[in-house]
Short mmCIF file of C-alpha atoms and ligand atoms in Angstrom, two decimals:
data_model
loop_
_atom_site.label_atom_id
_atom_site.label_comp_id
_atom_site.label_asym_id
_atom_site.label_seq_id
_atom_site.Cartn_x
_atom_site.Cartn_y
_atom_site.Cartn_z
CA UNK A 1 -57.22 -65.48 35.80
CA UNK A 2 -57.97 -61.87 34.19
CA UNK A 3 -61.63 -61.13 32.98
CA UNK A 4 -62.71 -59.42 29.63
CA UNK A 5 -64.17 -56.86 31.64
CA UNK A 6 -62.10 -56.31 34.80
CA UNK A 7 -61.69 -52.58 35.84
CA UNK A 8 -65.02 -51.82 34.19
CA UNK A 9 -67.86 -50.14 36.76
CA UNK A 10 -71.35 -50.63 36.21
CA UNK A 11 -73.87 -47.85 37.55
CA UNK A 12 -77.11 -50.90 37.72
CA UNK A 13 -79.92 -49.03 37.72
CA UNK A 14 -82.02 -51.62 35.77
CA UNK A 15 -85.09 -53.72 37.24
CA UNK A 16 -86.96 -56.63 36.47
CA UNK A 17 -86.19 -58.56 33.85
CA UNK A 18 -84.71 -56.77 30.65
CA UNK A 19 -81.56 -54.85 32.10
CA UNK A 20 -81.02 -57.25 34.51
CA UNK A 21 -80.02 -59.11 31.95
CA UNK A 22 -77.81 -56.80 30.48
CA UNK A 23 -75.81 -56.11 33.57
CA UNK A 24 -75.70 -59.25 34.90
CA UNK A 25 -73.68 -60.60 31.72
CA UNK A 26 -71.45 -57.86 31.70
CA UNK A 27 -70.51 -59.24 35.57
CA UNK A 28 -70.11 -62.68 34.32
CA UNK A 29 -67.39 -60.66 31.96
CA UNK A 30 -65.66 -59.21 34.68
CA UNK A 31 -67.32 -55.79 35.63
CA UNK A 32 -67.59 -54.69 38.90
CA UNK A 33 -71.33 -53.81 39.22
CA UNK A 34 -73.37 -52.07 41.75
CA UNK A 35 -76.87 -52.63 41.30
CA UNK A 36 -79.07 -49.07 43.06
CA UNK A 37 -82.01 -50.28 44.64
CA UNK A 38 -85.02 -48.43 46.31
CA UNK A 39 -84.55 -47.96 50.09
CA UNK A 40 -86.87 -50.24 51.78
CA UNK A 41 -88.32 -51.92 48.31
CA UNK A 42 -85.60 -53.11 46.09
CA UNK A 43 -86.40 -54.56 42.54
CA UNK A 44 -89.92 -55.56 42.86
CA UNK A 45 -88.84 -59.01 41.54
CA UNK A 46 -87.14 -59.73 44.54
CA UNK A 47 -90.70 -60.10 46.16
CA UNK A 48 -92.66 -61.68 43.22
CA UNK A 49 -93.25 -65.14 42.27
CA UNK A 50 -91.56 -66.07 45.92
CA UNK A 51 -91.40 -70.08 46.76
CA UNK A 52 -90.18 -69.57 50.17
CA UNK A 53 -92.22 -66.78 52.33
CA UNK A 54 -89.54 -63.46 53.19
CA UNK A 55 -86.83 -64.93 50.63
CA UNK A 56 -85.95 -63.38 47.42
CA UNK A 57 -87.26 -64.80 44.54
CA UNK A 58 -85.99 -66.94 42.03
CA UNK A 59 -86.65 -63.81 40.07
CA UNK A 60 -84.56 -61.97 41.10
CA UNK A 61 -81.78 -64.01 42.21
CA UNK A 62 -81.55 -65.59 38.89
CA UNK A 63 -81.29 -62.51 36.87
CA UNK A 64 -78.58 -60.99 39.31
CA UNK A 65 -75.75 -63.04 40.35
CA UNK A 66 -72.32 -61.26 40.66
CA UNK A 67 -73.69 -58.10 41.23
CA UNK A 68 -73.41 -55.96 44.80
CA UNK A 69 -76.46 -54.11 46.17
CA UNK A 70 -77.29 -50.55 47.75
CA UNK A 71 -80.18 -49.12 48.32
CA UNK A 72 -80.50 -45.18 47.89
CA UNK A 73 -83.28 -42.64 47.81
CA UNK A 74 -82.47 -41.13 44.50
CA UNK A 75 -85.47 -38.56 44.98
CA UNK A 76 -83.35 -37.44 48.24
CA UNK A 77 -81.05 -34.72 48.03
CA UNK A 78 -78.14 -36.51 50.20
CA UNK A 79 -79.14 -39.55 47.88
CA UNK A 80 -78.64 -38.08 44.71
CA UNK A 81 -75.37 -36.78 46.14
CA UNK A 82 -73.83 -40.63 46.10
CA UNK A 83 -75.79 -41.35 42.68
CA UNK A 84 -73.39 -38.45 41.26
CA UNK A 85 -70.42 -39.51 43.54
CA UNK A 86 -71.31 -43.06 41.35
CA UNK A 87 -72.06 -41.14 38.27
CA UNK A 88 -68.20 -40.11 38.28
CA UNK A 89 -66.24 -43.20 39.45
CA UNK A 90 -68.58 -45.44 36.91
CA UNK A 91 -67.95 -46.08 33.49
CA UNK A 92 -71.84 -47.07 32.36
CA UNK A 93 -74.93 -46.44 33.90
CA UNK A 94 -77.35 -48.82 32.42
CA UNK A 95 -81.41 -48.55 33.09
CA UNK A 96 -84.50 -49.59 32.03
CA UNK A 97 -86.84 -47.66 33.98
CA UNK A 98 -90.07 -46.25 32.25
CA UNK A 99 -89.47 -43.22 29.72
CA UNK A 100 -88.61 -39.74 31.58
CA UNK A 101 -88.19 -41.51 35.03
CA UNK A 102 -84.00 -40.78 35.09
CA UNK A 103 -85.22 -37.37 33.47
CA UNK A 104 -87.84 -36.72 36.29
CA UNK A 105 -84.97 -37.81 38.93
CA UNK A 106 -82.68 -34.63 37.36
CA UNK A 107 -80.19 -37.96 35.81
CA UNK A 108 -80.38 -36.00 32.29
CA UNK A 109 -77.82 -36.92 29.51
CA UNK A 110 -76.62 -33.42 30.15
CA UNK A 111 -76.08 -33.77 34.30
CA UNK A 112 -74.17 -37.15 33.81
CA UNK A 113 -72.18 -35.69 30.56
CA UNK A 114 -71.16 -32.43 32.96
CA UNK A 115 -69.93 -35.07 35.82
CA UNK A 116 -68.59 -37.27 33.36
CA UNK A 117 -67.51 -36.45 29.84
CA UNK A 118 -66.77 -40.15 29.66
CA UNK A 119 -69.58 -42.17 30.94
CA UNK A 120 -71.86 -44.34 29.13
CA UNK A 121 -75.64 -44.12 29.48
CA UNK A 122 -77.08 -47.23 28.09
CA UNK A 123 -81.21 -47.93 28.18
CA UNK A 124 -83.92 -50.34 27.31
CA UNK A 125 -87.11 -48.74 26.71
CA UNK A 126 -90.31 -50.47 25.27
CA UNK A 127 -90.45 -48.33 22.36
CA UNK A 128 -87.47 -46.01 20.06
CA UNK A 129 -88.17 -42.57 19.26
CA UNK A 130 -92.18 -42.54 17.33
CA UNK A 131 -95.53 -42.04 18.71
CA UNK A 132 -95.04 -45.35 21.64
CA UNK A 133 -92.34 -43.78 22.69
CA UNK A 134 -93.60 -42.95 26.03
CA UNK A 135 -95.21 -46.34 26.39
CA UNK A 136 -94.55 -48.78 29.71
CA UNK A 137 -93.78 -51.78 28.27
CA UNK A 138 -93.22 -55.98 29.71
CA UNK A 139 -92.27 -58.67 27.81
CA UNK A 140 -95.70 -59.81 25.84
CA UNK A 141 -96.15 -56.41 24.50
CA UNK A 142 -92.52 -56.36 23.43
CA UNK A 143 -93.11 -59.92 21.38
CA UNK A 144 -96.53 -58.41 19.77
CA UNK A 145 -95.18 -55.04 18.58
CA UNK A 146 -92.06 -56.43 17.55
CA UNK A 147 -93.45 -59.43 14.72
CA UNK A 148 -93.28 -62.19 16.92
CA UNK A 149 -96.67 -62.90 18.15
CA UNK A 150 -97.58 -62.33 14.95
CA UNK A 151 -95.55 -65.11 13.01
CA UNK A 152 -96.14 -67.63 15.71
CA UNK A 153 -98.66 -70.28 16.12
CA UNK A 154 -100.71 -72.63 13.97
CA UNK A 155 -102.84 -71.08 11.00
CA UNK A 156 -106.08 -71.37 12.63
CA UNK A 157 -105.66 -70.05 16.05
CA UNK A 158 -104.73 -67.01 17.97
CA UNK A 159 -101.36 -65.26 17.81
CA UNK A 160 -98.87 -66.88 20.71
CA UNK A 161 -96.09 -65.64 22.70
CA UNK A 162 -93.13 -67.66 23.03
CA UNK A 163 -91.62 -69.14 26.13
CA UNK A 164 -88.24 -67.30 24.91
CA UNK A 165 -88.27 -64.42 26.90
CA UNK A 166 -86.55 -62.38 23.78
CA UNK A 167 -88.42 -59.02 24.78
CA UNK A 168 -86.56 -59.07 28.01
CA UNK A 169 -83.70 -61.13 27.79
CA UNK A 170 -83.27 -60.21 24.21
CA UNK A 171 -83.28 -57.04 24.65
CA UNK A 172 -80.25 -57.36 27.59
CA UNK A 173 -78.55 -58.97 25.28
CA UNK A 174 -78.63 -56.64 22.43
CA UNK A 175 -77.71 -53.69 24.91
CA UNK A 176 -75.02 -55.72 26.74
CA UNK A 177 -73.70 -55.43 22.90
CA UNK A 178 -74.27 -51.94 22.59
CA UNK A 179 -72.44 -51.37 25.91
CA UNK A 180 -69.39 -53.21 24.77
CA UNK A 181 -68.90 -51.70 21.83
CA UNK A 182 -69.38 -48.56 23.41
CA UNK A 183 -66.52 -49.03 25.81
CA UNK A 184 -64.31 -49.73 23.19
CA UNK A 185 -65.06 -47.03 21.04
CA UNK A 186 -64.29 -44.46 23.82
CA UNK A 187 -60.99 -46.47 23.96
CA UNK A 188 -60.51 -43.90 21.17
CA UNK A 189 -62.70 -41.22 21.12
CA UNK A 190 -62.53 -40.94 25.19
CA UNK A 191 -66.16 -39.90 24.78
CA UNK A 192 -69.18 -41.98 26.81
CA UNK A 193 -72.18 -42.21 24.56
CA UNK A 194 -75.88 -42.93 24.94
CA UNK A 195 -77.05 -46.51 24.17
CA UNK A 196 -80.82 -47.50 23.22
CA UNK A 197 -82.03 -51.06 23.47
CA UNK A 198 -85.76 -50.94 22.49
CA UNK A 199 -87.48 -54.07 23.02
CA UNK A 200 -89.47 -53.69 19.97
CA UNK A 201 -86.31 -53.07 17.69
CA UNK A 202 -84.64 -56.11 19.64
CA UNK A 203 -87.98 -58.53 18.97
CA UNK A 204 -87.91 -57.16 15.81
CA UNK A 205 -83.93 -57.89 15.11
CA UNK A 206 -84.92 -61.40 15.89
CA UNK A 207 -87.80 -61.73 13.77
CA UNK A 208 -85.39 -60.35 10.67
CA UNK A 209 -86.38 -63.62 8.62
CA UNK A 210 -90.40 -63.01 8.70
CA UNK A 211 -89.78 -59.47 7.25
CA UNK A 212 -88.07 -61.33 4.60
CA UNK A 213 -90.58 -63.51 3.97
CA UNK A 214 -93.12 -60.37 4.08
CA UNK A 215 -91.28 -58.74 0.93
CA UNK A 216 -91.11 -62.77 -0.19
CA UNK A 217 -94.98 -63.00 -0.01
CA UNK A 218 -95.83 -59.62 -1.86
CA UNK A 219 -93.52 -60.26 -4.97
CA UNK A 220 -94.83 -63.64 -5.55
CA UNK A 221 -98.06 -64.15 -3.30
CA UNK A 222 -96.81 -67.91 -2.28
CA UNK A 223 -93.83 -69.14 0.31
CA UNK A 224 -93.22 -72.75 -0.60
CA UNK A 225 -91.97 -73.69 2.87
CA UNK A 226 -94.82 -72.85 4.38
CA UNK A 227 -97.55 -74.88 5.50
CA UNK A 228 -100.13 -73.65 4.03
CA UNK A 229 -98.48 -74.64 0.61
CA UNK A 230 -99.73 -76.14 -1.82
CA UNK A 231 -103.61 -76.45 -0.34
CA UNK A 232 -104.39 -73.81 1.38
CA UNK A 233 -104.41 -69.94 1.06
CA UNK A 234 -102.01 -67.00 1.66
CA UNK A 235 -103.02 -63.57 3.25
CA UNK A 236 -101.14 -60.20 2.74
CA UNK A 237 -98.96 -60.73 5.71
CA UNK A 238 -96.85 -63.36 6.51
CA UNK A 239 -98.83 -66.04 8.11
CA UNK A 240 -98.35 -68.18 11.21
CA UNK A 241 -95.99 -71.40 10.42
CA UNK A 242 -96.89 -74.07 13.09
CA UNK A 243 -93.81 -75.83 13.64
CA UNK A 244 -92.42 -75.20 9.66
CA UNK A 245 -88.84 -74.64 10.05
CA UNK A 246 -88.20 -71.50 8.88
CA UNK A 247 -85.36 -71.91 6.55
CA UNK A 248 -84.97 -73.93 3.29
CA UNK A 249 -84.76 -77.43 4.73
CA UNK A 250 -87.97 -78.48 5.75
CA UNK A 251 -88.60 -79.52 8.96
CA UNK A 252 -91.75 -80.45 11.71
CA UNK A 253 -91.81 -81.72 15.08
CA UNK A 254 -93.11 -85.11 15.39
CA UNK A 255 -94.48 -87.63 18.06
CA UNK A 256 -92.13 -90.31 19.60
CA UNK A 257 -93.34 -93.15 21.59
CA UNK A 258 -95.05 -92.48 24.92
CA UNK A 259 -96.44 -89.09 23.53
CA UNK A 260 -99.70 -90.22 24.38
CA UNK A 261 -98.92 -89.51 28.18
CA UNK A 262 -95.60 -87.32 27.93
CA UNK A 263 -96.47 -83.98 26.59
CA UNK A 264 -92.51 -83.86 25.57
CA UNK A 265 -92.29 -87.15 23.63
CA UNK A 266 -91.58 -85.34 20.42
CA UNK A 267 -88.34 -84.63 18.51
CA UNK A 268 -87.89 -82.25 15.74
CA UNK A 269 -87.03 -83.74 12.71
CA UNK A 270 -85.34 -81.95 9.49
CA UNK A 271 -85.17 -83.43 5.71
CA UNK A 272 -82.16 -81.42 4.70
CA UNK A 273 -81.66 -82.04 1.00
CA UNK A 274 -78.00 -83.58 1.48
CA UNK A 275 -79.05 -86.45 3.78
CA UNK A 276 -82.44 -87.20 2.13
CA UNK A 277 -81.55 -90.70 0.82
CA UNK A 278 -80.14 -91.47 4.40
CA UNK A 279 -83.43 -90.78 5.66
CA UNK A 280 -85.74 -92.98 3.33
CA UNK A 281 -83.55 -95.56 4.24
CA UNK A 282 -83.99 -95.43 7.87
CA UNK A 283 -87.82 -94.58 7.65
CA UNK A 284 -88.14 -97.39 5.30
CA UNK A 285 -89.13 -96.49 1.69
CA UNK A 286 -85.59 -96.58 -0.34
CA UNK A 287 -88.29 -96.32 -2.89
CA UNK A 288 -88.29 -92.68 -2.58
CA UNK A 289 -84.61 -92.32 -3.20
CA UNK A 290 -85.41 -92.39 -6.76
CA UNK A 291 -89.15 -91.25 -6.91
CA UNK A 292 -89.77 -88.00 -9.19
CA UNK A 293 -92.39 -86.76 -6.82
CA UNK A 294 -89.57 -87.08 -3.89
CA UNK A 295 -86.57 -86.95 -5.14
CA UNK A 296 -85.82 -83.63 -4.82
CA UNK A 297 -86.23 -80.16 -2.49
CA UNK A 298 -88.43 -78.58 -5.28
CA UNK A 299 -90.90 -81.74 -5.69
CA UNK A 300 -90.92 -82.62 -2.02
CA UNK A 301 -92.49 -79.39 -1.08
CA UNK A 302 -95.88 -80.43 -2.40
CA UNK A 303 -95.77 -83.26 -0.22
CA UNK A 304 -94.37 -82.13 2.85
CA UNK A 305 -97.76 -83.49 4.65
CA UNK A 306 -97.58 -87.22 3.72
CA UNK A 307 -93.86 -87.30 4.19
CA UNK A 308 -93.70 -85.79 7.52
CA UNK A 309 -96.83 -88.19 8.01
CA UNK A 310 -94.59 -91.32 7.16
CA UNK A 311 -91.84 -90.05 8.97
CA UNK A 312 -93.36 -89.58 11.99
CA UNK A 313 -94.58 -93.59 11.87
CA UNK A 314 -91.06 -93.92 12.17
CA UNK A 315 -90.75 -92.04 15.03
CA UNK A 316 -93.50 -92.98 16.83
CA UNK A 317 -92.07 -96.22 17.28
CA UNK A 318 -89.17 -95.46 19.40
CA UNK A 319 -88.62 -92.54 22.10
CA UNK A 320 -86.76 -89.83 21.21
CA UNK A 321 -83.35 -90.25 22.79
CA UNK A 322 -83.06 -93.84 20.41
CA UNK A 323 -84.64 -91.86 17.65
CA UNK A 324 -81.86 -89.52 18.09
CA UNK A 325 -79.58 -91.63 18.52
CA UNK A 326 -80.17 -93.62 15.03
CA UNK A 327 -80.89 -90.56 13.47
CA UNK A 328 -77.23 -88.93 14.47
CA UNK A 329 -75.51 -92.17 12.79
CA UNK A 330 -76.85 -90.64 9.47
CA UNK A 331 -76.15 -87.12 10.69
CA UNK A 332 -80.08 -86.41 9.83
CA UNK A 333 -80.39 -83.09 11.68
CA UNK A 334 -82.92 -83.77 14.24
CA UNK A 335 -83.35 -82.81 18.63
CA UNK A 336 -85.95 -83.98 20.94
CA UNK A 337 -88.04 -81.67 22.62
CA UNK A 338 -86.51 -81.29 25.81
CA UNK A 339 -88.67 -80.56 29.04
CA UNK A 340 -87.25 -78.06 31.78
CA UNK A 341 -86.98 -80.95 34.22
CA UNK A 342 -85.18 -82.90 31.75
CA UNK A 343 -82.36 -79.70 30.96
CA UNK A 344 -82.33 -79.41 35.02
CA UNK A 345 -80.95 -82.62 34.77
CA UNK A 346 -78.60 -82.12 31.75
CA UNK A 347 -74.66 -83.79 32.08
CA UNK A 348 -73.52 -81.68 29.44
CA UNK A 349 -75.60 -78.24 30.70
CA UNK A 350 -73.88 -79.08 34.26
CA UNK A 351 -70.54 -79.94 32.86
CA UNK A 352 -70.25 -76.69 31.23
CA UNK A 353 -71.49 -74.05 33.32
CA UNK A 354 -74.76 -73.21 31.47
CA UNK A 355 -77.12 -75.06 33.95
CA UNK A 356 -75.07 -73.97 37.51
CA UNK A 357 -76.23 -74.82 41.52
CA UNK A 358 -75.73 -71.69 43.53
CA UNK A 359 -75.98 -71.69 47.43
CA UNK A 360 -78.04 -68.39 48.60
CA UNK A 361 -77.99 -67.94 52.18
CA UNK A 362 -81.43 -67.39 53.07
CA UNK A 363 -82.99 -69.79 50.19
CA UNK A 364 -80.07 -72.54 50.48
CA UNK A 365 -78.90 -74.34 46.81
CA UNK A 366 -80.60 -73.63 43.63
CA UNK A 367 -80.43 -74.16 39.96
CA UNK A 368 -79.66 -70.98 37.56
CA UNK A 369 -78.77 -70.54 34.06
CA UNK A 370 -75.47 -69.67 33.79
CA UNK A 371 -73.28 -67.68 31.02
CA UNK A 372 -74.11 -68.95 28.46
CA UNK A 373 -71.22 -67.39 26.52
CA UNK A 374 -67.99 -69.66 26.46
CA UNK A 375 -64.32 -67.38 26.85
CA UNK A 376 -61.12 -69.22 26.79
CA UNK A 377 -59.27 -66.49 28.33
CA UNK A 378 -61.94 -65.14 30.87
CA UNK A 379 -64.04 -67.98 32.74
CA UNK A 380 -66.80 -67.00 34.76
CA UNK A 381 -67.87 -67.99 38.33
CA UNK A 382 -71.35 -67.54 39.47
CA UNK A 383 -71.64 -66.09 42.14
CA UNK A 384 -75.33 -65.71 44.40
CA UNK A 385 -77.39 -62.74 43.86
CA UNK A 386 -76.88 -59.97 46.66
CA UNK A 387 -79.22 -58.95 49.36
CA UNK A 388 -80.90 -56.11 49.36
CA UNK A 389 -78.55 -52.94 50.22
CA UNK A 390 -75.90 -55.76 51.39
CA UNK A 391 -72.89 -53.86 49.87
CA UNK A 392 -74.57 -50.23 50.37
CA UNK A 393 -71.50 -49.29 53.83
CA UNK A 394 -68.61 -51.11 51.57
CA UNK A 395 -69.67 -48.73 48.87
CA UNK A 396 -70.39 -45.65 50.20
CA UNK A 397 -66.54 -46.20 52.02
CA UNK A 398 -65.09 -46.33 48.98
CA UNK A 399 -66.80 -43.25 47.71
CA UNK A 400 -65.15 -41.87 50.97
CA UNK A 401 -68.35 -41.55 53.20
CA UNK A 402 -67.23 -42.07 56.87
CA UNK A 403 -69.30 -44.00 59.24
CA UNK A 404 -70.40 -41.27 60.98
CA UNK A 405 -72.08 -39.83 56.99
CA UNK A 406 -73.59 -43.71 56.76
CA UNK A 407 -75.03 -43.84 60.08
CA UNK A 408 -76.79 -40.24 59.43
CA UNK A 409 -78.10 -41.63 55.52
CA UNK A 410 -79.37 -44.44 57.90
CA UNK A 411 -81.11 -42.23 60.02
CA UNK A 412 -82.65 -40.32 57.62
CA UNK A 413 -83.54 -43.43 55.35
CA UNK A 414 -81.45 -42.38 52.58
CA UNK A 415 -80.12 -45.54 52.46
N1 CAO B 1 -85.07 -44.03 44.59
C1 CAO B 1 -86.17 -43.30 44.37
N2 CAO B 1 -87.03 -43.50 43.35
C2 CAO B 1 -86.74 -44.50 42.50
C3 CAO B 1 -85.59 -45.30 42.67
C4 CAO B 1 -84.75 -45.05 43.75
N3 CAO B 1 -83.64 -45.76 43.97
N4 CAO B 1 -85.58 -46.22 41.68
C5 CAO B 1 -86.68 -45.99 40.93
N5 CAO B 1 -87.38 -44.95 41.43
C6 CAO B 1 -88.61 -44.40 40.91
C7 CAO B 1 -88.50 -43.89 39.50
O1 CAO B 1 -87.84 -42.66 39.48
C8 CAO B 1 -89.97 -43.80 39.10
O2 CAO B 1 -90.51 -42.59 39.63
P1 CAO B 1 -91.41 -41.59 38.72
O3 CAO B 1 -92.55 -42.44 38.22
O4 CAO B 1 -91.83 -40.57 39.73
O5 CAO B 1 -90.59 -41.05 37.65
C9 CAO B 1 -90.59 -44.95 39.88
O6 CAO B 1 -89.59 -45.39 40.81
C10 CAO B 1 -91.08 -46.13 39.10
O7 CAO B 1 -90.19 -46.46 38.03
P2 CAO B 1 -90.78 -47.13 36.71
O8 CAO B 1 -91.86 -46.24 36.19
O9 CAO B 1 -89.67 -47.47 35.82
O10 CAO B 1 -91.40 -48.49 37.31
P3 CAO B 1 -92.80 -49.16 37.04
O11 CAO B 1 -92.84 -50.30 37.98
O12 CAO B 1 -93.95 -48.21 37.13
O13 CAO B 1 -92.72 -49.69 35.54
C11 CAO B 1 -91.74 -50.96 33.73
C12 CAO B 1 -92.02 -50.87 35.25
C13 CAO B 1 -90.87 -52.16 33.50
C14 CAO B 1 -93.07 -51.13 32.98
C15 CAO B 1 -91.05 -49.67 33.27
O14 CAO B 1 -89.92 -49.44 34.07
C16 CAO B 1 -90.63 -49.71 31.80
O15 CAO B 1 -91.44 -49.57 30.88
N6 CAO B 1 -89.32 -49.85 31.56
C17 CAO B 1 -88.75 -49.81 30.22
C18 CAO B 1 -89.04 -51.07 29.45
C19 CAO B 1 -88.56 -52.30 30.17
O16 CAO B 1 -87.43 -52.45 30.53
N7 CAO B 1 -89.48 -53.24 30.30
C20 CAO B 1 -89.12 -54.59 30.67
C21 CAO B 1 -89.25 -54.83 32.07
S1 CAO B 1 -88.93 -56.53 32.34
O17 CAO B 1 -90.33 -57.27 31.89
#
């Protein structure tokens, strides 16, 4: 079978997390990329967070399957020789180094546009054009600057990061869109273009619906969703909403049975306006069906405490699989709170490709997140993360180096 992206060649210039994640999509697609790694380093992730001593990392195997690796002095003269002998077979180079590094390597927009008129140059950076432009910038920072820190956590504590890497993996994502639509634009223009990914912008793209509620809370001073309706007090800025779901239908998450000892035993439980008689039903108080001060969206936003309060004595009394399973007969929108062990473990996940064992020859199987992007007409097939510089001869042969030019790179640790 044909992929989306077959014929497509990826310059992979990215590390760590952010274009990694970019790049490693676009292989799941179909591309043929060829990630450049530093002679006699690689991607520092390949050496951090290790489990098994001398093996690469979860890291960095799980943020680079499908791709092939060479290493290559780009600070080298003979090096930069095959990054512009790559420059003008490739269709994108995509990077994420720090701002000015491809610039301080002699890689300027002008160099690659002289080699090729029709390459795409597509970046993350930390920060778009402004005064952090020439910031460094990981994941954390990305999720402050961009709103998200911010807007999440309970009203009386600190700002929190979430477990969603969307500074990193957000931002792949956004550029792997960029890149795409770049490609097909030069279907007519024939032109390459440059794409920017910052992570801020990205963070920020995902946070859309607190600047909404920003412009929500200076026109009328008061968000009725929010938890600190009706009792207690609004700021200026959009305040921190615990576990308020953030759209009209109020929801919470709420302990099952067993959450004394399982810090998972919760579900997350919405009151959507359509199914609220359903739901007093199965909590118990058809009484509430007709009640002015429940009976509808408007009235049960002053009482959102008590009635998650009642609901959850419902839910406490069963785990949250059999409170699922109830609730699903009344299609009440609701989802446990699923632990990492308990997704590893996940029929469905396996079934369709999202949770995926992969068999690594130095580290044996493992478990990695799949695409997570479903194509009827182009499947994908994960393949293990390369070793470092394992494709670097097979490339540099089809660039037309002879052994004899390899063997010399070798020598001179070029390569
Ligand atoms: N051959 C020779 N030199 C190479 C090379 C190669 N194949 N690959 C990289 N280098 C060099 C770079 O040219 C750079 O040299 P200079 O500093 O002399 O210009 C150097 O290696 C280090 O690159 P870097 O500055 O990008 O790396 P860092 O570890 O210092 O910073 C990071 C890492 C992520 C903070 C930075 O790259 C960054 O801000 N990137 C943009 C934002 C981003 O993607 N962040 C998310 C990362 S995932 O959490």
């Amino acid at each position: 079978m044909s992929k989306a992206l077959d014929g497509v060649r990826i310059l992979d210039f990215t590390h760590v997390q952010s274009g990694p994640t970019c790049t490693q999509l676009l292989a799941w697609f179909g591309a043929d990329v060829i990630k450049v790694e530093r002679a006699g380093h690689g991607d520092a992730t390949r050496g951090q967070l290790r489990d098994i001593p001398d093996v690469d990392s979860l890291y960095f195997t799980m943020l680079n399957h499908n791709k092939r690796s060479i290493t290559l002095d780009t600070k080298n003269p003979k090096g930069r020789a095959v990054l512009d002998a790559l420059i003008k077979t490739c269709d994108v180079l995509v990077e994420n180094f720090a701002p000015g590094a491809l610039d301080r390597m002699g890689i300027t927009w002008a160099h690659i546009q002289a080699l090729n008129p029709r390459m795409i140059v597509a970046s993350v950076k930390g920060f778009g054009p402004g005064k952090y432009e020439h910031c460094k910038v990981y994941e954390n920072v990305a999720q402050c600057a961009g709103g998200a820190a911010s807007t999440t956590g309970f009203d009386d504590g600190p700002p929190v990061v979430s477990g969603a890497q969307i500074g990193d993996s957000g931002t792949g994502l956004h550029l792997a869109l960029g890149i795409v639509a770049a490609l097909y634009q030069r279907n007519s223009t024939g032109r390459g273009q440059q794409v920017l990914a910052p992570m801020q912008d990205a963070v920020l793209n995902l946070c859309r619906v607190k600047l909404r509620d920003q412009q929500r809370l200076e026109r009328n001073g008061t968000m009725h969703e929010y938890p600190q309706y009706p009792d207690g007090k609004f700021g200026d800025a959009v305040p921190r909403a615990g576990n308020a779901s953030g759209g009209g239908q109020p929801g919470s998450i709420l302990k099952c049975k067993g959450w004394e000892t399982d810090p998972n035993a919760y579900i997350y439980f919405i009151t959507q306006a359509a199914v609220w008689p359903a739901i007093c039903q199965v909590i118990g108080e058809p009484g509430w069906i007709k009640d002015e001060a429940y009976a509808t969206p408007g009235a049960r936003l002053l009482h959102l405490k008590p009635i998650f309060a009642r609901i959850e004595k419902w839910t406490m009394s069963l785990d949250k699989y059999a409170a699922m399973d109830i609730l699903n007969q009344h299609d009440i929108p609701c989802g446990p709170i699923l632990s990492m062990k308990e997704i590893a473990a996940d029929e469905s996940l396996r079934e369709s490709g999202t949770v995926v064992e992969v068999d690594h020859p130095t580290r044996g199987k493992y478990l990695t997140v799949g695409n997570p992007i479903k194509m009827s007409d182009s499947k994908t097939e994960v393949t293990r993360s390369p070793l470092l510089g394992e494709h670097t001869e097979e490339v540099l042969r089809q660039l037309g180096y002879s052994d004899a030019d390899i063997a010399n790179l070798r020598a001179e640790q070029v390569i």
